Amino acid sequence: MTASLTRETSKGFIPGVALSDREETAGRLLASSARKSYDPVVEVDWEAPVPDDKFGMTPEWSTLYGTALWDELTDEQRIELTKHEAASVSSVGLWFEILLMQMLLRDVYDRDKHSRHVQFALTEVADECRHSVMFARAGERLNMPGYGPARYIHQLGRLWGHFFKGANAYASVMAAEEILDMMQRDFMRDERVQPVTRAVSKIHVLEEARHIRFAREEVARRLAGASRTRLAFERFNTALVVFFVVKSMIHPDVYANAGLDRERALQEAKGNKHYHDRVRKSGAKLMTFLDNVGLIGGPSKILYKKVHLL
């Protein structure tokens, strides 16, 4: 790419004009994608055994870790629980990836397809398509149910898919991806965890780093100079999406499906200070960014506190 081309209008590249920040970022991310992208169909050994003595995910990320109920469980029960929790996380990731792809395609529909910005957005859609298949196969390989969000949240996702756009859509995407990222960075390094979970987490973390960078810069650009009224609107909508994503991460049925007392498990998970602290500490970087661009304030704080990000 040369510094003598840009794309700031619908007419395409303009000779002799420096590249915009948006185009420079997209160009770098396209180059990174060309150097380091993964096809999970071939990169993950889907035929590898599922060891009986490996957790589905890092046990410290279990919603019951640190509770009295966790202390009562056998190692076999803990492993089974974390397999179901990992499957639930993957299924929510899959659900949100599909919403993300819809958002990106709507966003670039009227933009110049010769721009690096649009080309990277399309590259990201291709990445997310592979990730969706990867998450689906991971749940299948662990022989887990297809969880996903509650039905009413699934239906609300249709509204987000049709009406949310601009800074809010990018902020919501970035926040949801960073929440998954903060968990999966632990999963991929943890030798106590199932090989399939580690492999899937590694691919997702490496490729999502580009997507998060893309979304962060787009959020900052689109909020530059925003009015107080618009910021209030963007704050609330972003917080609402984050609230539903975090709330959906672990489906209530995982406990009964793992052979536990559902009501007791739900109650202990609800009051689990260890899990809440882990979410808050891991999400600190995300919340700092949202605060810096003006997306934390007013009623949004209530929603973030409810899911332990503040």
PDB file of C-alpha atoms in Angstrom:
ATOM      1  CA  MET A   1       0.000   0.000   0.000  1.00  0.00           C
ATOM      2  CA  THR A   2       1.269   3.498  -0.769  1.00  0.00           C
ATOM      3  CA  ALA A   3       0.676   6.774   0.997  1.00  0.00           C
ATOM      4  CA  SER A   4      -0.480   8.376  -2.235  1.00  0.00           C
ATOM      5  CA  LEU A   5      -3.897   6.736  -2.240  1.00  0.00           C
ATOM      6  CA  THR A   6      -6.914   7.283  -0.073  1.00  0.00           C
ATOM      7  CA  ARG A   7     -10.627   6.573   0.009  1.00  0.00           C
ATOM      8  CA  GLU A   8     -12.613   9.270   1.694  1.00  0.00           C
ATOM      9  CA  THR A   9     -15.488   9.620  -0.764  1.00  0.00           C
ATOM     10  CA  SER A  10     -17.767   7.263  -2.622  1.00  0.00           C
ATOM     11  CA  LYS A  11     -15.744   7.850  -5.783  1.00  0.00           C
ATOM     12  CA  GLY A  12     -12.890   5.579  -4.771  1.00  0.00           C
ATOM     13  CA  PHE A  13      -9.158   6.219  -4.337  1.00  0.00           C
ATOM     14  CA  ILE A  14      -7.901   9.757  -4.841  1.00  0.00           C
ATOM     15  CA  PRO A  15      -4.339  10.056  -6.213  1.00  0.00           C
ATOM     16  CA  GLY A  16      -1.915  12.296  -4.364  1.00  0.00           C
ATOM     17  CA  VAL A  17      -3.812  12.424  -1.053  1.00  0.00           C
ATOM     18  CA  ALA A  18      -2.574  10.755   2.140  1.00  0.00           C
ATOM     19  CA  LEU A  19      -4.443   7.710   3.370  1.00  0.00           C
ATOM     20  CA  SER A  20      -7.023   8.316   6.081  1.00  0.00           C
ATOM     21  CA  ASP A  21      -6.526   6.770   9.518  1.00  0.00           C
ATOM     22  CA  ARG A  22      -9.385   4.388   8.752  1.00  0.00           C
ATOM     23  CA  GLU A  23      -7.746   3.196   5.535  1.00  0.00           C
ATOM     24  CA  GLU A  24      -4.300   2.854   7.127  1.00  0.00           C
ATOM     25  CA  THR A  25      -5.702   0.726   9.936  1.00  0.00           C
ATOM     26  CA  ALA A  26      -7.668  -1.465   7.534  1.00  0.00           C
ATOM     27  CA  GLY A  27      -4.613  -1.895   5.321  1.00  0.00           C
ATOM     28  CA  ARG A  28      -2.469  -3.075   8.225  1.00  0.00           C
ATOM     29  CA  LEU A  29      -5.175  -5.469   9.387  1.00  0.00           C
ATOM     30  CA  LEU A  30      -5.587  -6.892   5.889  1.00  0.00           C
ATOM     31  CA  ALA A  31      -1.837  -7.542   5.757  1.00  0.00           C
ATOM     32  CA  SER A  32      -1.998  -9.213   9.167  1.00  0.00           C
ATOM     33  CA  SER A  33      -4.899 -11.386   8.003  1.00  0.00           C
ATOM     34  CA  ALA A  34      -2.913 -12.474   4.960  1.00  0.00           C
ATOM     35  CA  ARG A  35       0.032 -13.470   7.160  1.00  0.00           C
ATOM     36  CA  LYS A  36      -1.820 -15.184   9.959  1.00  0.00           C
ATOM     37  CA  SER A  37      -5.288 -16.651   9.477  1.00  0.00           C
ATOM     38  CA  TYR A  38      -6.480 -20.132  10.371  1.00  0.00           C
ATOM     39  CA  ASP A  39      -8.889 -22.661   8.970  1.00  0.00           C
ATOM     40  CA  PRO A  40     -10.215 -24.535  12.009  1.00  0.00           C
ATOM     41  CA  VAL A  41     -11.434 -27.395   9.840  1.00  0.00           C
ATOM     42  CA  VAL A  42      -7.802 -28.363   9.269  1.00  0.00           C
ATOM     43  CA  GLU A  43      -6.013 -26.605  12.167  1.00  0.00           C
ATOM     44  CA  VAL A  44      -8.011 -28.366  14.911  1.00  0.00           C
ATOM     45  CA  ASP A  45      -7.657 -32.119  15.311  1.00  0.00           C
ATOM     46  CA  TRP A  46     -11.357 -32.934  15.504  1.00  0.00           C
ATOM     47  CA  GLU A  47     -10.664 -36.657  15.714  1.00  0.00           C
ATOM     48  CA  ALA A  48      -8.409 -36.377  18.773  1.00  0.00           C
ATOM     49  CA  PRO A  49      -9.661 -38.195  21.889  1.00  0.00           C
ATOM     50  CA  VAL A  50     -11.596 -36.292  24.553  1.00  0.00           C
ATOM     51  CA  PRO A  51      -9.639 -37.173  27.726  1.00  0.00           C
ATOM     52  CA  ASP A  52     -11.675 -38.077  30.803  1.00  0.00           C
ATOM     53  CA  ASP A  53      -9.310 -36.193  33.108  1.00  0.00           C
ATOM     54  CA  LYS A  54      -9.350 -32.783  31.344  1.00  0.00           C
ATOM     55  CA  PHE A  55     -11.626 -29.868  32.206  1.00  0.00           C
ATOM     56  CA  GLY A  56     -13.900 -28.337  29.605  1.00  0.00           C
ATOM     57  CA  MET A  57     -12.421 -24.936  30.476  1.00  0.00           C
ATOM     58  CA  THR A  58     -10.147 -23.413  33.102  1.00  0.00           C
ATOM     59  CA  PRO A  59     -11.835 -24.506  36.355  1.00  0.00           C
ATOM     60  CA  GLU A  60     -11.279 -21.111  38.001  1.00  0.00           C
ATOM     61  CA  TRP A  61     -13.670 -19.699  35.383  1.00  0.00           C
ATOM     62  CA  SER A  62     -16.456 -22.044  36.477  1.00  0.00           C
ATOM     63  CA  THR A  63     -19.402 -20.168  37.943  1.00  0.00           C
ATOM     64  CA  LEU A  64     -19.279 -22.533  40.945  1.00  0.00           C
ATOM     65  CA  TYR A  65     -15.527 -22.392  41.617  1.00  0.00           C
ATOM     66  CA  GLY A  66     -14.931 -21.189  45.176  1.00  0.00           C
ATOM     67  CA  THR A  67     -18.406 -22.107  46.442  1.00  0.00           C
ATOM     68  CA  ALA A  68     -19.383 -24.722  49.017  1.00  0.00           C
ATOM     69  CA  LEU A  69     -21.015 -26.761  46.252  1.00  0.00           C
ATOM     70  CA  TRP A  70     -17.757 -26.844  44.250  1.00  0.00           C
ATOM     71  CA  ASP A  71     -15.936 -28.182  47.306  1.00  0.00           C
ATOM     72  CA  GLU A  72     -18.467 -31.023  47.550  1.00  0.00           C
ATOM     73  CA  LEU A  73     -18.046 -32.131  43.932  1.00  0.00           C
ATOM     74  CA  THR A  74     -15.799 -34.974  42.845  1.00  0.00           C
ATOM     75  CA  ASP A  75     -13.165 -34.322  40.182  1.00  0.00           C
ATOM     76  CA  GLU A  76     -15.366 -36.159  37.687  1.00  0.00           C
ATOM     77  CA  GLN A  77     -18.316 -33.889  38.497  1.00  0.00           C
ATOM     78  CA  ARG A  78     -16.179 -30.758  38.197  1.00  0.00           C
ATOM     79  CA  ILE A  79     -14.892 -31.881  34.812  1.00  0.00           C
ATOM     80  CA  GLU A  80     -18.405 -32.638  33.583  1.00  0.00           C
ATOM     81  CA  LEU A  81     -19.672 -29.258  34.792  1.00  0.00           C
ATOM     82  CA  THR A  82     -16.890 -27.348  33.030  1.00  0.00           C
ATOM     83  CA  LYS A  83     -17.564 -29.224  29.797  1.00  0.00           C
ATOM     84  CA  HIS A  84     -21.162 -28.009  29.876  1.00  0.00           C
ATOM     85  CA  GLU A  85     -20.084 -24.485  30.815  1.00  0.00           C
ATOM     86  CA  ALA A  86     -17.548 -24.430  27.958  1.00  0.00           C
ATOM     87  CA  ALA A  87     -20.257 -25.590  25.546  1.00  0.00           C
ATOM     88  CA  SER A  88     -22.538 -22.825  26.789  1.00  0.00           C
ATOM     89  CA  VAL A  89     -19.836 -20.176  26.284  1.00  0.00           C
ATOM     90  CA  SER A  90     -19.157 -21.480  22.767  1.00  0.00           C
ATOM     91  CA  SER A  91     -22.839 -21.491  21.853  1.00  0.00           C
ATOM     92  CA  VAL A  92     -23.265 -17.877  22.959  1.00  0.00           C
ATOM     93  CA  GLY A  93     -20.148 -16.996  20.993  1.00  0.00           C
ATOM     94  CA  LEU A  94     -21.671 -18.672  17.928  1.00  0.00           C
ATOM     95  CA  TRP A  95     -24.970 -16.791  18.370  1.00  0.00           C
ATOM     96  CA  PHE A  96     -23.202 -13.460  18.648  1.00  0.00           C
ATOM     97  CA  GLU A  97     -20.861 -14.156  15.719  1.00  0.00           C
ATOM     98  CA  ILE A  98     -23.934 -14.500  13.487  1.00  0.00           C
ATOM     99  CA  LEU A  99     -25.298 -11.161  14.719  1.00  0.00           C
ATOM    100  CA  LEU A 100     -21.875  -9.596  14.187  1.00  0.00           C
ATOM    101  CA  MET A 101     -21.732 -10.768  10.568  1.00  0.00           C
ATOM    102  CA  GLN A 102     -25.153  -9.258   9.904  1.00  0.00           C
ATOM    103  CA  MET A 103     -24.047  -5.937  11.383  1.00  0.00           C
ATOM    104  CA  LEU A 104     -20.839  -5.765   9.351  1.00  0.00           C
ATOM    105  CA  LEU A 105     -22.574  -6.583   6.077  1.00  0.00           C
ATOM    106  CA  ARG A 106     -25.267  -3.961   6.692  1.00  0.00           C
ATOM    107  CA  ASP A 107     -22.638  -1.398   7.621  1.00  0.00           C
ATOM    108  CA  VAL A 108     -20.624  -1.814   4.412  1.00  0.00           C
ATOM    109  CA  TYR A 109     -23.594  -2.274   2.077  1.00  0.00           C
ATOM    110  CA  ASP A 110     -23.517   1.336   0.825  1.00  0.00           C
ATOM    111  CA  ARG A 111     -19.779   1.935   1.181  1.00  0.00           C
ATOM    112  CA  ASP A 112     -17.138   1.902  -1.536  1.00  0.00           C
ATOM    113  CA  LYS A 113     -16.128  -1.724  -2.019  1.00  0.00           C
ATOM    114  CA  HIS A 114     -12.675  -0.650  -3.278  1.00  0.00           C
ATOM    115  CA  SER A 115     -11.827   0.766   0.150  1.00  0.00           C
ATOM    116  CA  ARG A 116      -9.525  -1.122   2.499  1.00  0.00           C
ATOM    117  CA  HIS A 117     -12.096  -0.545   5.241  1.00  0.00           C
ATOM    118  CA  VAL A 118     -14.787  -2.512   3.417  1.00  0.00           C
ATOM    119  CA  GLN A 119     -12.320  -5.174   2.337  1.00  0.00           C
ATOM    120  CA  PHE A 120     -11.246  -5.788   5.921  1.00  0.00           C
ATOM    121  CA  ALA A 121     -14.873  -5.845   7.084  1.00  0.00           C
ATOM    122  CA  LEU A 122     -15.528  -8.582   4.513  1.00  0.00           C
ATOM    123  CA  THR A 123     -12.381 -10.396   5.665  1.00  0.00           C
ATOM    124  CA  GLU A 124     -13.724 -10.253   9.200  1.00  0.00           C
ATOM    125  CA  VAL A 125     -17.053 -11.703   8.058  1.00  0.00           C
ATOM    126  CA  ALA A 126     -15.118 -14.618   6.543  1.00  0.00           C
ATOM    127  CA  ASP A 127     -13.237 -15.075   9.835  1.00  0.00           C
ATOM    128  CA  GLU A 128     -16.457 -15.010  11.832  1.00  0.00           C
ATOM    129  CA  CYS A 129     -18.086 -17.521   9.534  1.00  0.00           C
ATOM    130  CA  ARG A 130     -15.226 -19.947  10.222  1.00  0.00           C
ATOM    131  CA  HIS A 131     -15.446 -19.199  13.951  1.00  0.00           C
ATOM    132  CA  SER A 132     -19.152 -20.020  13.982  1.00  0.00           C
ATOM    133  CA  VAL A 133     -18.501 -23.411  12.412  1.00  0.00           C
ATOM    134  CA  MET A 134     -15.606 -23.922  14.832  1.00  0.00           C
ATOM    135  CA  PHE A 135     -17.761 -23.223  17.905  1.00  0.00           C
ATOM    136  CA  ALA A 136     -20.469 -25.535  16.613  1.00  0.00           C
ATOM    137  CA  ARG A 137     -18.004 -28.366  16.019  1.00  0.00           C
ATOM    138  CA  ALA A 138     -16.416 -27.891  19.439  1.00  0.00           C
ATOM    139  CA  GLY A 139     -19.763 -28.391  21.173  1.00  0.00           C
ATOM    140  CA  GLU A 140     -20.468 -31.389  18.973  1.00  0.00           C
ATOM    141  CA  ARG A 141     -17.036 -32.910  19.684  1.00  0.00           C
ATOM    142  CA  LEU A 142     -17.545 -32.639  23.432  1.00  0.00           C
ATOM    143  CA  ASN A 143     -20.971 -34.273  22.931  1.00  0.00           C
ATOM    144  CA  MET A 144     -22.737 -31.352  24.608  1.00  0.00           C
ATOM    145  CA  PRO A 145     -26.235 -29.874  24.084  1.00  0.00           C
ATOM    146  CA  GLY A 146     -26.627 -26.805  21.892  1.00  0.00           C
ATOM    147  CA  TYR A 147     -27.201 -24.139  24.535  1.00  0.00           C
ATOM    148  CA  GLY A 148     -27.298 -20.527  23.354  1.00  0.00           C
ATOM    149  CA  PRO A 149     -29.117 -17.632  25.033  1.00  0.00           C
ATOM    150  CA  ALA A 150     -32.596 -17.781  26.527  1.00  0.00           C
ATOM    151  CA  ARG A 151     -35.386 -17.670  23.948  1.00  0.00           C
ATOM    152  CA  TYR A 152     -36.363 -14.072  24.702  1.00  0.00           C
ATOM    153  CA  ILE A 153     -32.745 -12.923  24.339  1.00  0.00           C
ATOM    154  CA  HIS A 154     -32.472 -14.868  21.093  1.00  0.00           C
ATOM    155  CA  GLN A 155     -35.528 -12.987  19.814  1.00  0.00           C
ATOM    156  CA  LEU A 156     -34.162  -9.641  21.016  1.00  0.00           C
ATOM    157  CA  GLY A 157     -31.070 -10.432  18.939  1.00  0.00           C
ATOM    158  CA  ARG A 158     -33.276 -10.083  15.861  1.00  0.00           C
ATOM    159  CA  LEU A 159     -33.987  -6.468  16.857  1.00  0.00           C
ATOM    160  CA  TRP A 160     -30.274  -5.769  17.372  1.00  0.00           C
ATOM    161  CA  GLY A 161     -29.549  -7.351  14.018  1.00  0.00           C
ATOM    162  CA  HIS A 162     -32.016  -5.050  12.249  1.00  0.00           C
ATOM    163  CA  PHE A 163     -31.818  -1.728  14.062  1.00  0.00           C
ATOM    164  CA  PHE A 164     -28.498  -1.250  15.856  1.00  0.00           C
ATOM    165  CA  LYS A 165     -25.837   0.432  13.753  1.00  0.00           C
ATOM    166  CA  GLY A 166     -22.913   2.813  13.801  1.00  0.00           C
ATOM    167  CA  ALA A 167     -20.852   3.347  16.935  1.00  0.00           C
ATOM    168  CA  ASN A 168     -23.247   1.351  19.083  1.00  0.00           C
ATOM    169  CA  ALA A 169     -23.026  -1.741  16.892  1.00  0.00           C
ATOM    170  CA  TYR A 170     -19.223  -1.622  16.795  1.00  0.00           C
ATOM    171  CA  ALA A 171     -19.017  -0.967  20.553  1.00  0.00           C
ATOM    172  CA  SER A 172     -21.354  -3.872  21.262  1.00  0.00           C
ATOM    173  CA  VAL A 173     -19.364  -6.188  19.000  1.00  0.00           C
ATOM    174  CA  MET A 174     -16.068  -5.119  20.562  1.00  0.00           C
ATOM    175  CA  ALA A 175     -17.360  -5.559  24.101  1.00  0.00           C
ATOM    176  CA  ALA A 176     -18.859  -8.990  23.463  1.00  0.00           C
ATOM    177  CA  GLU A 177     -15.688 -10.192  21.728  1.00  0.00           C
ATOM    178  CA  GLU A 178     -13.466  -8.872  24.518  1.00  0.00           C
ATOM    179  CA  ILE A 179     -15.562 -10.698  27.129  1.00  0.00           C
ATOM    180  CA  LEU A 180     -15.025 -13.981  25.271  1.00  0.00           C
ATOM    181  CA  ASP A 181     -11.380 -13.089  24.722  1.00  0.00           C
ATOM    182  CA  MET A 182     -10.646 -12.547  28.413  1.00  0.00           C
ATOM    183  CA  MET A 183     -11.852 -16.076  29.204  1.00  0.00           C
ATOM    184  CA  GLN A 184     -10.302 -17.824  26.234  1.00  0.00           C
ATOM    185  CA  ARG A 185      -6.817 -16.415  26.877  1.00  0.00           C
ATOM    186  CA  ASP A 186      -6.828 -18.498  30.037  1.00  0.00           C
ATOM    187  CA  PHE A 187      -8.373 -21.547  28.341  1.00  0.00           C
ATOM    188  CA  MET A 188      -5.769 -21.752  25.575  1.00  0.00           C
ATOM    189  CA  ARG A 189      -2.784 -21.710  27.970  1.00  0.00           C
ATOM    190  CA  ASP A 190      -4.179 -24.138  30.534  1.00  0.00           C
ATOM    191  CA  GLU A 191      -2.880 -27.695  30.132  1.00  0.00           C
ATOM    192  CA  ARG A 192      -5.636 -28.943  32.451  1.00  0.00           C
ATOM    193  CA  VAL A 193      -8.184 -28.066  29.724  1.00  0.00           C
ATOM    194  CA  GLN A 194      -9.500 -30.265  26.901  1.00  0.00           C
ATOM    195  CA  PRO A 195      -7.311 -30.067  23.755  1.00  0.00           C
ATOM    196  CA  VAL A 196     -10.283 -29.090  21.586  1.00  0.00           C
ATOM    197  CA  THR A 197     -11.162 -26.175  23.884  1.00  0.00           C
ATOM    198  CA  ARG A 198      -7.545 -24.991  23.910  1.00  0.00           C
ATOM    199  CA  ALA A 199      -7.217 -25.172  20.116  1.00  0.00           C
ATOM    200  CA  VAL A 200     -10.498 -23.366  19.476  1.00  0.00           C
ATOM    201  CA  SER A 201      -9.653 -20.691  22.043  1.00  0.00           C
ATOM    202  CA  LYS A 202      -6.219 -20.068  20.540  1.00  0.00           C
ATOM    203  CA  ILE A 203      -7.576 -19.539  17.025  1.00  0.00           C
ATOM    204  CA  HIS A 204     -10.338 -17.265  18.278  1.00  0.00           C
ATOM    205  CA  VAL A 205      -8.027 -15.142  20.437  1.00  0.00           C
ATOM    206  CA  LEU A 206      -5.424 -14.674  17.675  1.00  0.00           C
ATOM    207  CA  GLU A 207      -7.917 -13.663  15.022  1.00  0.00           C
ATOM    208  CA  GLU A 208     -10.162 -11.609  17.308  1.00  0.00           C
ATOM    209  CA  ALA A 209      -7.221  -9.364  18.207  1.00  0.00           C
ATOM    210  CA  ARG A 210      -7.561  -7.840  14.713  1.00  0.00           C
ATOM    211  CA  HIS A 211     -11.334  -7.563  14.987  1.00  0.00           C
ATOM    212  CA  ILE A 212     -11.149  -5.851  18.361  1.00  0.00           C
ATOM    213  CA  ARG A 213      -8.593  -3.340  17.043  1.00  0.00           C
ATOM    214  CA  PHE A 214     -10.836  -2.628  14.029  1.00  0.00           C
ATOM    215  CA  ALA A 215     -13.901  -2.098  16.244  1.00  0.00           C
ATOM    216  CA  ARG A 216     -12.111   0.032  18.854  1.00  0.00           C
ATOM    217  CA  GLU A 217     -10.830   2.511  16.292  1.00  0.00           C
ATOM    218  CA  GLU A 218     -14.201   2.636  14.551  1.00  0.00           C
ATOM    219  CA  VAL A 219     -15.996   3.362  17.831  1.00  0.00           C
ATOM    220  CA  ALA A 220     -13.594   6.197  18.652  1.00  0.00           C
ATOM    221  CA  ARG A 221     -14.005   7.730  15.170  1.00  0.00           C
ATOM    222  CA  ARG A 222     -17.786   7.544  15.151  1.00  0.00           C
ATOM    223  CA  LEU A 223     -18.155   9.025  18.628  1.00  0.00           C
ATOM    224  CA  ALA A 224     -15.788  11.936  18.013  1.00  0.00           C
ATOM    225  CA  GLY A 225     -17.775  15.130  18.606  1.00  0.00           C
ATOM    226  CA  ALA A 226     -20.976  13.262  19.550  1.00  0.00           C
ATOM    227  CA  SER A 227     -23.628  15.298  21.351  1.00  0.00           C
ATOM    228  CA  ARG A 228     -24.603  14.544  24.947  1.00  0.00           C
ATOM    229  CA  THR A 229     -27.931  13.172  23.758  1.00  0.00           C
ATOM    230  CA  ARG A 230     -26.299  10.809  21.297  1.00  0.00           C
ATOM    231  CA  LEU A 231     -23.741   9.668  23.862  1.00  0.00           C
ATOM    232  CA  ALA A 232     -26.514   8.862  26.340  1.00  0.00           C
ATOM    233  CA  PHE A 233     -28.276   6.792  23.666  1.00  0.00           C
ATOM    234  CA  GLU A 234     -25.073   4.968  22.683  1.00  0.00           C
ATOM    235  CA  ARG A 235     -24.162   4.311  26.336  1.00  0.00           C
ATOM    236  CA  PHE A 236     -27.442   2.677  27.189  1.00  0.00           C
ATOM    237  CA  ASN A 237     -27.689   0.535  24.053  1.00  0.00           C
ATOM    238  CA  THR A 238     -24.111  -0.693  24.345  1.00  0.00           C
ATOM    239  CA  ALA A 239     -24.575  -1.549  28.017  1.00  0.00           C
ATOM    240  CA  LEU A 240     -27.823  -3.363  27.206  1.00  0.00           C
ATOM    241  CA  VAL A 241     -26.118  -5.618  24.654  1.00  0.00           C
ATOM    242  CA  VAL A 242     -23.198  -6.335  27.009  1.00  0.00           C
ATOM    243  CA  PHE A 243     -25.662  -7.116  29.806  1.00  0.00           C
ATOM    244  CA  PHE A 244     -27.517  -9.690  27.708  1.00  0.00           C
ATOM    245  CA  VAL A 245     -24.319 -11.292  26.384  1.00  0.00           C
ATOM    246  CA  VAL A 246     -22.762 -11.712  29.853  1.00  0.00           C
ATOM    247  CA  LYS A 247     -26.067 -12.829  31.344  1.00  0.00           C
ATOM    248  CA  SER A 248     -26.360 -15.487  28.625  1.00  0.00           C
ATOM    249  CA  MET A 249     -22.823 -16.838  28.896  1.00  0.00           C
ATOM    250  CA  ILE A 250     -23.771 -19.743  31.166  1.00  0.00           C
ATOM    251  CA  HIS A 251     -27.170 -21.282  30.461  1.00  0.00           C
ATOM    252  CA  PRO A 252     -29.101 -22.326  33.614  1.00  0.00           C
ATOM    253  CA  ASP A 253     -29.548 -25.837  32.221  1.00  0.00           C
ATOM    254  CA  VAL A 254     -25.810 -26.600  32.437  1.00  0.00           C
ATOM    255  CA  TYR A 255     -26.170 -27.504  36.114  1.00  0.00           C
ATOM    256  CA  ALA A 256     -28.941 -30.066  35.748  1.00  0.00           C
ATOM    257  CA  ASN A 257     -27.304 -31.461  32.607  1.00  0.00           C
ATOM    258  CA  ALA A 258     -24.093 -31.932  34.605  1.00  0.00           C
ATOM    259  CA  GLY A 259     -26.042 -33.890  37.215  1.00  0.00           C
ATOM    260  CA  LEU A 260     -26.243 -31.155  39.869  1.00  0.00           C
ATOM    261  CA  ASP A 261     -29.125 -29.742  41.894  1.00  0.00           C
ATOM    262  CA  ARG A 262     -30.193 -26.969  39.518  1.00  0.00           C
ATOM    263  CA  GLU A 263     -31.740 -24.604  42.062  1.00  0.00           C
ATOM    264  CA  ARG A 264     -28.907 -24.885  44.557  1.00  0.00           C
ATOM    265  CA  ALA A 265     -26.303 -24.432  41.819  1.00  0.00           C
ATOM    266  CA  LEU A 266     -28.078 -21.346  40.466  1.00  0.00           C
ATOM    267  CA  GLN A 267     -28.242 -19.832  43.936  1.00  0.00           C
ATOM    268  CA  GLU A 268     -24.571 -20.442  44.696  1.00  0.00           C
ATOM    269  CA  ALA A 269     -23.487 -19.198  41.273  1.00  0.00           C
ATOM    270  CA  LYS A 270     -25.538 -16.025  41.764  1.00  0.00           C
ATOM    271  CA  GLY A 271     -23.667 -15.181  44.966  1.00  0.00           C
ATOM    272  CA  ASN A 272     -20.209 -16.385  43.895  1.00  0.00           C
ATOM    273  CA  LYS A 273     -17.852 -13.503  44.784  1.00  0.00           C
ATOM    274  CA  HIS A 274     -14.860 -15.322  43.266  1.00  0.00           C
ATOM    275  CA  TYR A 275     -16.493 -15.457  39.834  1.00  0.00           C
ATOM    276  CA  HIS A 276     -17.730 -11.877  40.074  1.00  0.00           C
ATOM    277  CA  ASP A 277     -14.255 -10.623  40.979  1.00  0.00           C
ATOM    278  CA  ARG A 278     -12.703 -12.570  38.117  1.00  0.00           C
ATOM    279  CA  VAL A 279     -15.118 -11.046  35.600  1.00  0.00           C
ATOM    280  CA  ARG A 280     -14.526  -7.546  36.974  1.00  0.00           C
ATOM    281  CA  LYS A 281     -10.718  -7.806  36.953  1.00  0.00           C
ATOM    282  CA  SER A 282     -10.580  -9.409  33.519  1.00  0.00           C
ATOM    283  CA  GLY A 283     -12.947  -6.807  32.079  1.00  0.00           C
ATOM    284  CA  ALA A 284     -11.039  -3.814  33.496  1.00  0.00           C
ATOM    285  CA  LYS A 285      -9.287  -3.018  30.179  1.00  0.00           C
ATOM    286  CA  LEU A 286     -12.582  -3.085  28.294  1.00  0.00           C
ATOM    287  CA  MET A 287     -14.322  -0.849  30.814  1.00  0.00           C
ATOM    288  CA  THR A 288     -11.446   1.629  30.745  1.00  0.00           C
ATOM    289  CA  PHE A 289     -11.772   1.928  26.963  1.00  0.00           C
ATOM    290  CA  LEU A 290     -15.553   2.368  27.112  1.00  0.00           C
ATOM    291  CA  ASP A 291     -15.130   5.042  29.767  1.00  0.00           C
ATOM    292  CA  ASN A 292     -12.458   6.859  27.729  1.00  0.00           C
ATOM    293  CA  VAL A 293     -14.770   7.156  24.703  1.00  0.00           C
ATOM    294  CA  GLY A 294     -17.707   8.303  26.834  1.00  0.00           C
ATOM    295  CA  LEU A 295     -19.689   5.057  26.860  1.00  0.00           C
ATOM    296  CA  ILE A 296     -19.993   4.670  30.618  1.00  0.00           C
ATOM    297  CA  GLY A 297     -22.306   6.880  32.599  1.00  0.00           C
ATOM    298  CA  GLY A 298     -25.890   7.255  33.774  1.00  0.00           C
ATOM    299  CA  PRO A 299     -28.117   4.143  33.668  1.00  0.00           C
ATOM    300  CA  SER A 300     -25.429   2.153  31.818  1.00  0.00           C
ATOM    301  CA  LYS A 301     -23.517   1.809  35.099  1.00  0.00           C
ATOM    302  CA  ILE A 302     -26.430  -0.082  36.627  1.00  0.00           C
ATOM    303  CA  LEU A 303     -26.373  -2.664  33.831  1.00  0.00           C
ATOM    304  CA  TYR A 304     -22.593  -3.123  34.041  1.00  0.00           C
ATOM    305  CA  LYS A 305     -22.808  -3.582  37.812  1.00  0.00           C
ATOM    306  CA  LYS A 306     -25.516  -6.230  37.409  1.00  0.00           C
ATOM    307  CA  VAL A 307     -23.119  -8.379  35.363  1.00  0.00           C
ATOM    308  CA  HIS A 308     -20.139  -7.550  37.624  1.00  0.00           C
ATOM    309  CA  LEU A 309     -18.109  -5.552  35.122  1.00  0.00           C
ATOM    310  CA  LEU A 310     -18.177  -2.570  37.509  1.00  0.00           C
TER     311      LEU A 310
END
